[in-house]
Amino acid sequence: MEALVSVLQSIYTVLGFSVEANIGDVLGALSILYVLLASMTHFVVKDEPSGDVKLPEKDFGEGQELGTLEKGVQEEVKVEVEDKKEKEEAELEKEAAKPAEVKGDPKVSWGQRLKRGLERSRAEVWGKLESVFSGNQLNEDSLEEIEEILYGADIGTSTVSELIETLHDKCGSEDFGVKELKSFLHEFLKNKMEPIQKNLDDSLASFKLDSKENKPKVIMVVGVNGAGKTTTIGKLATKLKNQGAKVVVGACDTFRAAAVDQLQVWCDRANVDMVRAKEGSAPSGVGYQALEQAISSKADYCILDTAGRLHTKGNLMDELKKSRDVLKKLDSDAPHQTLLVLDAITGQNALRQAEEFHKALNVSGLIFTKCDGSSKGGSAISIVQSLKVPIAFIGVGESVEDLNHFDLDDYLRALLNNNGQEEMS
């Protein structure tokens, strides 16, 4: 500090000041210098354009006010930055649309995949049933804990009430432990769902080469955005193609270019034909063209993707009805199946979605996806019970092998971890 006072005294002497420099003068000088440097930095940064945006050379003419000039430059820079941002977002969306290169392990059986996929549901909900037993006997206290766990399983309040009422008769019974409880739950839930699952069309699960069908089976796939609809269609088309079927896919979600591009990648990979139209075209027109091509090429299946808008918007439900009805001009029975894709993560909200779609389109089957990322895999039980609509497929991962036809016994064994039942295939 003394050195700074000496420097400042020298400056006073050069300038002809007769005053004596002190520490207060030094601090004041430093403050003034800081303000000047900060002001210069502010103006330099403000005048410098951000990123790689280049200012266009432009002759503004003499006499134009500085404020107008600055405003014009700022607006042009803003436009270029926004254009650049839109291009980057479009590239990111296009990249995200590509399905992941996931190869399934052929050594892993479907039963193992299903059990692994339902691990969260089993660990966070159904697996807790084992902790309520202190011995091989069911009592009132443990029954209350079981009731609480089942309400958290999203299987529906009416099913839980009926189940607990039936379990009351088991209270105090000898040799009714965890193993017996799992067997009881398995049979109880199976009896609830099995009559509905028997209504499922077997041709959805497998294709028979000696089929005598002389027209394509039309499958219309519906669901809200984000449920995994487009990816599921790609997997389903691949599975049918691998069984020897000729498949034509219609990309009717014309409002989302990324969805169409994603479906195109799946179809190219599976070597199946896809009909697409320009972005913004009428979805019903694309569906009509796809079925027309399927008929002319003697395809076995025509699978139609649809717009995945929110189920709460009635006009979009009307649009789906129009897409369905226009198919009847080519085949009075089309679509032969209307499958609704539901995301397991949404839990009870999936039931509300299903009710709306079923009311509008008379859904014939359900596809339950993303069970591997949710603890609400048990919500399938309440949905089947409420709608009286069977589950056709269940998805537990990203690969083609992680989508399979729904087998009720396999599902309940994996959910309950019930090794007492016959092993899964």
Tab-separated table of C-alpha atoms in Angstrom:
chain	number	residue	atom	x	y	z
A	1	MET	CA	0.000	0.000	0.000
A	2	GLU	CA	2.894	2.399	0.808
A	3	ALA	CA	4.323	1.765	-2.655
A	4	LEU	CA	0.965	2.781	-4.223
A	5	VAL	CA	0.956	5.966	-2.100
A	6	SER	CA	4.470	6.790	-3.412
A	7	VAL	CA	3.343	6.209	-7.028
A	8	LEU	CA	0.319	8.432	-6.554
A	9	GLN	CA	2.548	11.144	-4.921
A	10	SER	CA	4.812	11.056	-7.994
A	11	ILE	CA	1.754	11.539	-10.256
A	12	TYR	CA	0.682	14.539	-8.121
A	13	THR	CA	4.159	16.047	-8.467
A	14	VAL	CA	4.188	15.624	-12.276
A	15	LEU	CA	0.748	17.220	-12.519
A	16	GLY	CA	1.908	20.131	-10.291
A	17	PHE	CA	-0.369	19.285	-7.328
A	18	SER	CA	1.050	20.456	-3.978
A	19	VAL	CA	-1.139	18.129	-1.875
A	20	GLU	CA	0.249	15.096	-0.076
A	21	ALA	CA	-1.034	11.677	-1.193
A	22	ASN	CA	-2.529	9.299	1.378
A	23	ILE	CA	-4.205	5.868	1.569
A	24	GLY	CA	-7.657	7.392	1.030
A	25	ASP	CA	-6.500	8.909	-2.287
A	26	VAL	CA	-5.158	5.512	-3.380
A	27	LEU	CA	-8.476	3.755	-2.649
A	28	GLY	CA	-10.380	6.495	-4.466
A	29	ALA	CA	-8.128	6.202	-7.525
A	30	LEU	CA	-8.525	2.426	-7.602
A	31	SER	CA	-12.306	2.745	-7.393
A	32	ILE	CA	-12.382	5.169	-10.340
A	33	LEU	CA	-10.118	2.850	-12.359
A	34	TYR	CA	-12.405	-0.168	-11.616
A	35	VAL	CA	-15.514	1.720	-12.775
A	36	LEU	CA	-13.796	2.771	-16.027
A	37	LEU	CA	-12.647	-0.779	-16.793
A	38	ALA	CA	-16.086	-2.248	-16.011
A	39	SER	CA	-17.775	0.306	-18.300
A	40	MET	CA	-15.396	-0.432	-21.177
A	41	THR	CA	-15.919	-4.206	-20.781
A	42	HIS	CA	-19.712	-3.762	-20.815
A	43	PHE	CA	-19.713	-1.831	-24.085
A	44	VAL	CA	-17.262	-4.200	-25.776
A	45	VAL	CA	-19.360	-7.303	-24.880
A	46	LYS	CA	-22.615	-5.591	-25.824
A	47	ASP	CA	-21.367	-4.625	-29.278
A	48	GLU	CA	-19.898	-8.070	-30.025
A	49	PRO	CA	-22.392	-10.564	-31.644
A	50	SER	CA	-22.710	-13.921	-29.883
A	51	GLY	CA	-21.850	-17.345	-31.371
A	52	ASP	CA	-20.856	-17.710	-34.988
A	53	VAL	CA	-23.502	-15.294	-36.279
A	54	LYS	CA	-22.027	-12.907	-38.847
A	55	LEU	CA	-23.511	-9.459	-39.178
A	56	PRO	CA	-24.578	-8.735	-42.742
A	57	GLU	CA	-22.981	-5.778	-44.439
A	58	LYS	CA	-25.629	-3.232	-45.086
A	59	ASP	CA	-25.594	0.377	-46.310
A	60	PHE	CA	-27.857	2.342	-44.027
A	61	GLY	CA	-27.217	5.687	-45.739
A	62	GLU	CA	-26.279	9.051	-44.308
A	63	GLY	CA	-28.459	10.734	-41.763
A	64	GLN	CA	-29.942	7.529	-40.329
A	65	GLU	CA	-30.123	7.773	-36.569
A	66	LEU	CA	-27.848	5.587	-34.465
A	67	GLY	CA	-30.812	4.119	-32.527
A	68	THR	CA	-32.481	2.884	-35.737
A	69	LEU	CA	-29.221	1.384	-36.952
A	70	GLU	CA	-28.638	-0.498	-33.691
A	71	LYS	CA	-32.234	-1.771	-33.618
A	72	GLY	CA	-32.011	-3.061	-37.181
A	73	VAL	CA	-28.780	-4.923	-36.514
A	74	GLN	CA	-30.155	-6.490	-33.313
A	75	GLU	CA	-33.282	-7.716	-35.116
A	76	GLU	CA	-31.268	-9.333	-37.916
A	77	VAL	CA	-28.939	-11.023	-35.415
A	78	LYS	CA	-31.983	-12.292	-33.460
A	79	VAL	CA	-33.560	-13.776	-36.623
A	80	GLU	CA	-30.341	-15.577	-37.589
A	81	VAL	CA	-29.892	-16.974	-34.068
A	82	GLU	CA	-33.505	-18.237	-34.020
A	83	ASP	CA	-33.096	-19.858	-37.451
A	84	LYS	CA	-29.948	-21.587	-36.274
A	85	LYS	CA	-31.713	-22.799	-33.112
A	86	GLU	CA	-34.665	-24.189	-35.121
A	87	LYS	CA	-32.293	-26.105	-37.409
A	88	GLU	CA	-30.465	-27.589	-34.414
A	89	GLU	CA	-33.761	-28.647	-32.781
A	90	ALA	CA	-34.933	-30.249	-36.043
A	91	GLU	CA	-31.673	-32.237	-36.265
A	92	LEU	CA	-32.041	-33.381	-32.638
A	93	GLU	CA	-35.658	-34.482	-33.228
A	94	LYS	CA	-34.623	-36.385	-36.349
A	95	GLU	CA	-31.791	-38.109	-34.463
A	96	ALA	CA	-34.115	-38.988	-31.557
A	97	ALA	CA	-36.578	-40.557	-34.016
A	98	LYS	CA	-34.099	-43.283	-34.938
A	99	PRO	CA	-34.777	-46.522	-33.074
A	100	ALA	CA	-31.936	-47.680	-30.887
A	101	GLU	CA	-29.741	-50.444	-32.267
A	102	VAL	CA	-30.622	-52.991	-29.609
A	103	LYS	CA	-29.923	-56.646	-30.320
A	104	GLY	CA	-31.826	-59.146	-28.262
A	105	ASP	CA	-29.966	-62.040	-26.677
A	106	PRO	CA	-31.382	-65.189	-28.306
A	107	LYS	CA	-30.265	-67.249	-25.291
A	108	VAL	CA	-32.666	-65.393	-22.987
A	109	SER	CA	-36.129	-66.973	-22.994
A	110	TRP	CA	-39.294	-64.897	-23.046
A	111	GLY	CA	-40.129	-66.021	-19.524
A	112	GLN	CA	-36.805	-64.647	-18.297
A	113	ARG	CA	-37.318	-61.386	-20.196
A	114	LEU	CA	-40.798	-60.965	-18.723
A	115	LYS	CA	-39.623	-61.665	-15.186
A	116	ARG	CA	-36.774	-59.183	-15.602
A	117	GLY	CA	-39.116	-56.617	-17.130
A	118	LEU	CA	-41.578	-56.797	-14.234
A	119	GLU	CA	-38.822	-56.603	-11.631
A	120	ARG	CA	-39.749	-53.092	-10.446
A	121	SER	CA	-43.420	-53.999	-10.026
A	122	ARG	CA	-42.434	-57.122	-8.161
A	123	ALA	CA	-39.827	-55.472	-5.929
A	124	GLU	CA	-41.676	-52.245	-5.108
A	125	VAL	CA	-45.184	-53.691	-4.728
A	126	TRP	CA	-45.842	-57.418	-4.957
A	127	GLY	CA	-42.568	-58.482	-3.357
A	128	LYS	CA	-43.572	-56.692	-0.156
A	129	LEU	CA	-46.201	-59.365	0.476
A	130	GLU	CA	-43.494	-61.683	1.798
A	131	SER	CA	-42.589	-59.244	4.578
A	132	VAL	CA	-46.039	-59.292	6.222
A	133	PHE	CA	-45.769	-62.896	7.403
A	134	SER	CA	-44.099	-63.716	10.672
A	135	GLY	CA	-44.939	-67.381	10.287
A	136	ASN	CA	-47.105	-69.741	8.253
A	137	GLN	CA	-50.341	-68.179	9.377
A	138	LEU	CA	-52.465	-65.251	8.199
A	139	ASN	CA	-53.906	-62.963	10.887
A	140	GLU	CA	-55.883	-59.700	10.926
A	141	ASP	CA	-52.767	-57.523	11.235
A	142	SER	CA	-51.042	-59.079	8.251
A	143	LEU	CA	-54.298	-58.927	6.285
A	144	GLU	CA	-54.433	-55.146	6.787
A	145	GLU	CA	-50.873	-54.838	5.485
A	146	ILE	CA	-51.737	-56.983	2.462
A	147	GLU	CA	-54.718	-54.744	1.725
A	148	GLU	CA	-52.524	-51.631	1.847
A	149	ILE	CA	-49.974	-53.195	-0.504
A	150	LEU	CA	-52.642	-54.278	-2.996
A	151	TYR	CA	-54.170	-50.795	-3.136
A	152	GLY	CA	-50.734	-49.524	-4.146
A	153	ALA	CA	-50.566	-52.120	-6.930
A	154	ASP	CA	-53.132	-50.310	-9.133
A	155	ILE	CA	-55.255	-53.427	-9.610
A	156	GLY	CA	-58.494	-51.558	-8.885
A	157	THR	CA	-60.433	-50.953	-5.670
A	158	SER	CA	-63.241	-53.389	-6.428
A	159	THR	CA	-60.783	-56.218	-7.128
A	160	VAL	CA	-58.881	-55.473	-3.914
A	161	SER	CA	-62.087	-55.407	-1.846
A	162	GLU	CA	-63.251	-58.726	-3.238
A	163	LEU	CA	-59.828	-60.272	-2.763
A	164	ILE	CA	-59.495	-59.155	0.872
A	165	GLU	CA	-63.000	-60.361	1.647
A	166	THR	CA	-62.088	-63.799	0.297
A	167	LEU	CA	-58.824	-63.820	2.264
A	168	HIS	CA	-60.707	-63.181	5.507
A	169	ASP	CA	-61.796	-66.808	5.412
A	170	LYS	CA	-58.134	-67.837	5.452
A	171	CYS	CA	-57.329	-65.947	8.682
A	172	GLY	CA	-56.246	-68.299	11.427
A	173	SER	CA	-55.836	-71.209	9.032
A	174	GLU	CA	-52.779	-73.375	9.616
A	175	ASP	CA	-50.118	-73.600	6.929
A	176	PHE	CA	-51.177	-70.491	4.996
A	177	GLY	CA	-47.899	-68.666	4.452
A	178	VAL	CA	-46.257	-66.726	1.636
A	179	LYS	CA	-46.247	-69.627	-0.818
A	180	GLU	CA	-49.936	-70.335	-0.260
A	181	LEU	CA	-50.777	-66.608	-0.549
A	182	LYS	CA	-49.016	-66.319	-3.925
A	183	SER	CA	-50.802	-69.412	-5.236
A	184	PHE	CA	-54.106	-68.002	-3.997
A	185	LEU	CA	-53.494	-64.614	-5.688
A	186	HIS	CA	-52.451	-66.317	-8.913
A	187	GLU	CA	-55.652	-68.362	-9.136
A	188	PHE	CA	-57.869	-65.487	-7.997
A	189	LEU	CA	-56.521	-63.038	-10.603
A	190	LYS	CA	-56.441	-65.694	-13.299
A	191	ASN	CA	-60.126	-66.466	-12.757
A	192	LYS	CA	-60.868	-62.749	-13.121
A	193	MET	CA	-58.959	-62.244	-16.369
A	194	GLU	CA	-59.078	-65.588	-18.151
A	195	PRO	CA	-62.668	-65.378	-19.487
A	196	ILE	CA	-61.792	-62.024	-21.103
A	197	GLN	CA	-58.420	-63.161	-22.466
A	198	LYS	CA	-60.116	-66.079	-24.248
A	199	ASN	CA	-61.752	-63.546	-26.604
A	200	LEU	CA	-58.384	-62.674	-28.156
A	201	ASP	CA	-57.816	-63.448	-31.847
A	202	ASP	CA	-55.038	-66.079	-32.047
A	203	SER	CA	-53.873	-64.801	-35.445
A	204	LEU	CA	-52.453	-61.712	-33.729
A	205	ALA	CA	-49.849	-63.805	-31.934
A	206	SER	CA	-48.637	-65.857	-34.883
A	207	PHE	CA	-48.916	-66.148	-38.653
A	208	LYS	CA	-49.723	-69.432	-40.341
A	209	LEU	CA	-48.209	-69.935	-43.799
A	210	ASP	CA	-51.059	-72.222	-44.838
A	211	SER	CA	-53.669	-69.575	-44.008
A	212	LYS	CA	-56.591	-69.542	-46.444
A	213	GLU	CA	-57.254	-65.827	-45.985
A	214	ASN	CA	-57.551	-64.140	-49.381
A	215	LYS	CA	-57.337	-60.585	-48.073
A	216	PRO	CA	-55.029	-58.743	-45.704
A	217	LYS	CA	-55.831	-58.586	-42.008
A	218	VAL	CA	-56.055	-54.879	-41.134
A	219	ILE	CA	-54.707	-53.843	-37.724
A	220	MET	CA	-55.310	-50.244	-36.660
A	221	VAL	CA	-53.019	-49.178	-33.809
A	222	VAL	CA	-54.059	-46.206	-31.656
A	223	GLY	CA	-52.790	-44.473	-28.518
A	224	VAL	CA	-51.586	-41.161	-27.129
A	225	ASN	CA	-48.187	-39.660	-27.923
A	226	GLY	CA	-45.382	-41.159	-25.903
A	227	ALA	CA	-47.017	-44.522	-25.230
A	228	GLY	CA	-44.624	-46.300	-27.604
A	229	LYS	CA	-47.101	-46.750	-30.450
A	230	THR	CA	-44.747	-46.230	-33.408
A	231	THR	CA	-41.987	-48.387	-31.923
A	232	THR	CA	-44.495	-51.140	-31.136
A	233	ILE	CA	-45.736	-51.155	-34.736
A	234	GLY	CA	-42.143	-51.498	-35.953
A	235	LYS	CA	-41.563	-54.463	-33.638
A	236	LEU	CA	-44.880	-56.106	-34.560
A	237	ALA	CA	-44.185	-55.745	-38.300
A	238	THR	CA	-40.730	-57.261	-37.771
A	239	LYS	CA	-42.090	-60.249	-35.826
A	240	LEU	CA	-44.753	-60.994	-38.460
A	241	LYS	CA	-42.231	-60.624	-41.284
A	242	ASN	CA	-39.875	-63.056	-39.530
A	243	GLN	CA	-42.747	-65.585	-39.412
A	244	GLY	CA	-43.070	-65.407	-43.198
A	245	ALA	CA	-45.927	-62.905	-43.514
A	246	LYS	CA	-46.070	-60.167	-46.137
A	247	VAL	CA	-46.688	-56.880	-44.331
A	248	VAL	CA	-47.633	-53.380	-45.482
A	249	VAL	CA	-47.425	-50.517	-42.971
A	250	GLY	CA	-49.334	-47.248	-43.287
A	251	ALA	CA	-47.698	-44.185	-41.660
A	252	CYS	CA	-50.901	-42.307	-40.873
A	253	ASP	CA	-49.459	-40.047	-38.149
A	254	THR	CA	-48.972	-37.295	-40.714
A	255	PHE	CA	-48.747	-34.541	-38.092
A	256	ARG	CA	-45.334	-35.691	-36.844
A	257	ALA	CA	-42.577	-36.056	-39.425
A	258	ALA	CA	-40.284	-37.584	-36.796
A	259	ALA	CA	-42.765	-40.417	-36.156
A	260	VAL	CA	-42.969	-41.202	-39.878
A	261	ASP	CA	-39.167	-41.200	-40.196
A	262	GLN	CA	-38.875	-43.475	-37.164
A	263	LEU	CA	-41.372	-45.925	-38.653
A	264	GLN	CA	-39.522	-45.818	-41.991
A	265	VAL	CA	-36.298	-46.931	-40.260
A	266	TRP	CA	-38.114	-49.865	-38.636
A	267	CYS	CA	-39.726	-50.893	-41.940
A	268	ASP	CA	-36.447	-50.643	-43.863
A	269	ARG	CA	-34.754	-52.778	-41.223
A	270	ALA	CA	-37.525	-55.404	-41.368
A	271	ASN	CA	-37.744	-55.206	-45.178
A	272	VAL	CA	-41.488	-54.450	-45.218
A	273	ASP	CA	-43.323	-51.965	-47.427
A	274	MET	CA	-44.459	-48.644	-45.965
A	275	VAL	CA	-46.892	-46.126	-47.411
A	276	ARG	CA	-46.285	-42.516	-46.431
A	277	ALA	CA	-47.541	-39.142	-47.608
A	278	LYS	CA	-46.461	-35.539	-47.314
A	279	GLU	CA	-46.462	-33.991	-43.858
A	280	GLY	CA	-49.894	-32.586	-43.028
A	281	SER	CA	-51.786	-34.872	-45.434
A	282	ALA	CA	-55.113	-36.344	-44.363
A	283	PRO	CA	-54.439	-39.428	-42.171
A	284	SER	CA	-57.503	-41.195	-43.567
A	285	GLY	CA	-56.090	-40.871	-47.090
A	286	VAL	CA	-52.828	-42.538	-46.114
A	287	GLY	CA	-54.690	-45.418	-44.477
A	288	TYR	CA	-56.783	-45.885	-47.626
A	289	GLN	CA	-53.665	-45.960	-49.838
A	290	ALA	CA	-51.924	-48.431	-47.528
A	291	LEU	CA	-54.842	-50.866	-47.584
A	292	GLU	CA	-55.191	-50.436	-51.339
A	293	GLN	CA	-51.535	-51.413	-51.772
A	294	ALA	CA	-51.867	-54.307	-49.330
A	295	ILE	CA	-54.816	-55.715	-51.311
A	296	SER	CA	-53.133	-55.320	-54.702
A	297	SER	CA	-49.877	-56.886	-53.480
A	298	LYS	CA	-51.742	-59.735	-51.734
A	299	ALA	CA	-50.220	-58.865	-48.372
A	300	ASP	CA	-51.132	-60.840	-45.250
A	301	TYR	CA	-51.220	-57.852	-42.902
A	302	CYS	CA	-51.837	-54.137	-43.193
A	303	ILE	CA	-50.766	-52.313	-40.004
A	304	LEU	CA	-51.824	-48.688	-39.651
A	305	ASP	CA	-50.169	-46.138	-37.402
A	306	THR	CA	-52.402	-43.234	-36.324
A	307	ALA	CA	-52.110	-39.713	-34.946
A	308	GLY	CA	-51.295	-39.893	-31.253
A	309	ARG	CA	-53.025	-36.812	-29.962
A	310	LEU	CA	-54.394	-36.541	-26.403
A	311	HIS	CA	-57.472	-38.613	-25.645
A	312	THR	CA	-59.220	-35.604	-24.070
A	313	LYS	CA	-59.702	-33.824	-27.427
A	314	GLY	CA	-62.965	-34.941	-28.998
A	315	ASN	CA	-62.336	-33.637	-32.523
A	316	LEU	CA	-59.244	-35.821	-32.803
A	317	MET	CA	-61.284	-38.852	-31.762
A	318	ASP	CA	-63.614	-37.962	-34.615
A	319	GLU	CA	-60.604	-37.937	-36.925
A	320	LEU	CA	-59.672	-41.444	-35.813
A	321	LYS	CA	-63.238	-42.583	-36.500
A	322	LYS	CA	-62.973	-41.127	-40.005
A	323	SER	CA	-59.691	-42.977	-40.579
A	324	ARG	CA	-61.402	-46.185	-39.481
A	325	ASP	CA	-64.564	-45.727	-41.541
A	326	VAL	CA	-62.800	-44.882	-44.815
A	327	LEU	CA	-61.199	-48.347	-44.796
A	328	LYS	CA	-64.638	-49.925	-45.197
A	329	LYS	CA	-64.781	-48.629	-48.784
A	330	LEU	CA	-62.142	-51.240	-49.617
A	331	ASP	CA	-63.059	-53.911	-47.065
A	332	SER	CA	-66.350	-53.803	-45.203
A	333	ASP	CA	-64.813	-55.727	-42.280
A	334	ALA	CA	-61.798	-53.426	-41.870
A	335	PRO	CA	-60.193	-52.810	-39.520
A	336	HIS	CA	-60.241	-56.382	-38.256
A	337	GLN	CA	-58.409	-55.383	-35.076
A	338	THR	CA	-58.136	-52.042	-33.270
A	339	LEU	CA	-55.294	-52.262	-30.783
A	340	LEU	CA	-54.716	-49.623	-28.107
A	341	VAL	CA	-51.153	-49.035	-26.882
A	342	LEU	CA	-50.952	-48.134	-23.183
A	343	ASP	CA	-47.922	-47.006	-21.200
A	344	ALA	CA	-47.594	-48.923	-17.916
A	345	ILE	CA	-45.916	-45.920	-16.289
A	346	THR	CA	-49.188	-43.945	-16.349
A	347	GLY	CA	-50.931	-46.392	-13.998
A	348	GLN	CA	-54.596	-45.526	-13.435
A	349	ASN	CA	-54.409	-42.763	-16.064
A	350	ALA	CA	-53.971	-45.567	-18.590
A	351	LEU	CA	-57.434	-46.781	-17.601
A	352	ARG	CA	-58.968	-43.376	-18.330
A	353	GLN	CA	-57.241	-43.305	-21.721
A	354	ALA	CA	-58.501	-46.796	-22.488
A	355	GLU	CA	-62.090	-45.875	-21.605
A	356	GLU	CA	-62.072	-42.891	-23.990
A	357	PHE	CA	-60.545	-44.795	-26.906
A	358	HIS	CA	-62.811	-47.789	-26.333
A	359	LYS	CA	-65.913	-45.611	-26.320
A	360	ALA	CA	-64.930	-43.994	-29.631
A	361	LEU	CA	-63.385	-46.919	-31.518
A	362	ASN	CA	-64.563	-50.156	-29.843
A	363	VAL	CA	-61.024	-51.355	-29.078
A	364	SER	CA	-60.535	-55.109	-29.586
A	365	GLY	CA	-57.173	-55.571	-27.858
A	366	LEU	CA	-54.560	-53.844	-25.693
A	367	ILE	CA	-50.783	-53.567	-25.962
A	368	PHE	CA	-49.160	-52.903	-22.600
A	369	THR	CA	-45.733	-51.241	-23.016
A	370	LYS	CA	-42.795	-50.017	-20.889
A	371	CYS	CA	-43.497	-52.436	-18.057
A	372	ASP	CA	-39.753	-52.547	-17.383
A	373	GLY	CA	-39.714	-48.863	-16.413
A	374	SER	CA	-42.630	-48.864	-13.990
A	375	SER	CA	-43.750	-50.325	-10.684
A	376	LYS	CA	-47.348	-50.272	-11.964
A	377	GLY	CA	-47.246	-53.401	-14.109
A	378	GLY	CA	-50.224	-54.698	-12.132
A	379	SER	CA	-52.515	-51.998	-13.550
A	380	ALA	CA	-53.135	-54.307	-16.524
A	381	ILE	CA	-55.428	-56.310	-14.235
A	382	SER	CA	-57.797	-53.410	-13.504
A	383	ILE	CA	-57.845	-52.294	-17.162
A	384	VAL	CA	-58.867	-55.733	-18.414
A	385	GLN	CA	-61.456	-55.994	-15.662
A	386	SER	CA	-62.976	-52.567	-16.372
A	387	LEU	CA	-63.049	-52.671	-20.183
A	388	LYS	CA	-63.600	-56.391	-20.700
A	389	VAL	CA	-60.942	-56.106	-23.418
A	390	PRO	CA	-58.052	-58.626	-23.578
A	391	ILE	CA	-54.349	-57.793	-23.652
A	392	ALA	CA	-52.794	-58.849	-26.959
A	393	PHE	CA	-49.130	-57.965	-26.394
A	394	ILE	CA	-46.854	-56.872	-23.568
A	395	GLY	CA	-43.571	-54.984	-23.901
A	396	VAL	CA	-40.723	-55.126	-21.392
A	397	GLY	CA	-37.772	-53.567	-23.230
A	398	GLU	CA	-36.319	-51.980	-26.361
A	399	SER	CA	-35.548	-54.945	-28.600
A	400	VAL	CA	-37.927	-56.802	-30.900
A	401	GLU	CA	-37.694	-59.849	-28.626
A	402	ASP	CA	-38.937	-57.752	-25.693
A	403	LEU	CA	-42.420	-57.544	-27.257
A	404	ASN	CA	-44.450	-60.751	-27.144
A	405	HIS	CA	-48.009	-61.982	-27.083
A	406	PHE	CA	-49.604	-61.781	-23.645
A	407	ASP	CA	-49.802	-65.058	-21.752
A	408	LEU	CA	-51.817	-64.735	-18.538
A	409	ASP	CA	-50.042	-67.469	-16.571
A	410	ASP	CA	-46.594	-66.165	-17.560
A	411	TYR	CA	-47.602	-62.642	-16.558
A	412	LEU	CA	-48.949	-63.636	-13.121
A	413	ARG	CA	-45.960	-65.862	-12.361
A	414	ALA	CA	-43.533	-63.059	-13.221
A	415	LEU	CA	-45.536	-60.473	-11.274
A	416	LEU	CA	-45.890	-62.571	-8.126
A	417	ASN	CA	-42.554	-64.371	-8.417
A	418	ASN	CA	-44.577	-67.499	-7.856
A	419	ASN	CA	-42.130	-70.338	-8.374
A	420	GLY	CA	-44.705	-72.800	-7.106
A	421	GLN	CA	-46.529	-72.621	-10.432
A	422	GLU	CA	-45.274	-74.301	-13.595
A	423	GLU	CA	-42.173	-72.590	-14.982
A	424	MET	CA	-42.525	-70.136	-17.842
A	425	SER	CA	-41.297	-71.004	-21.290
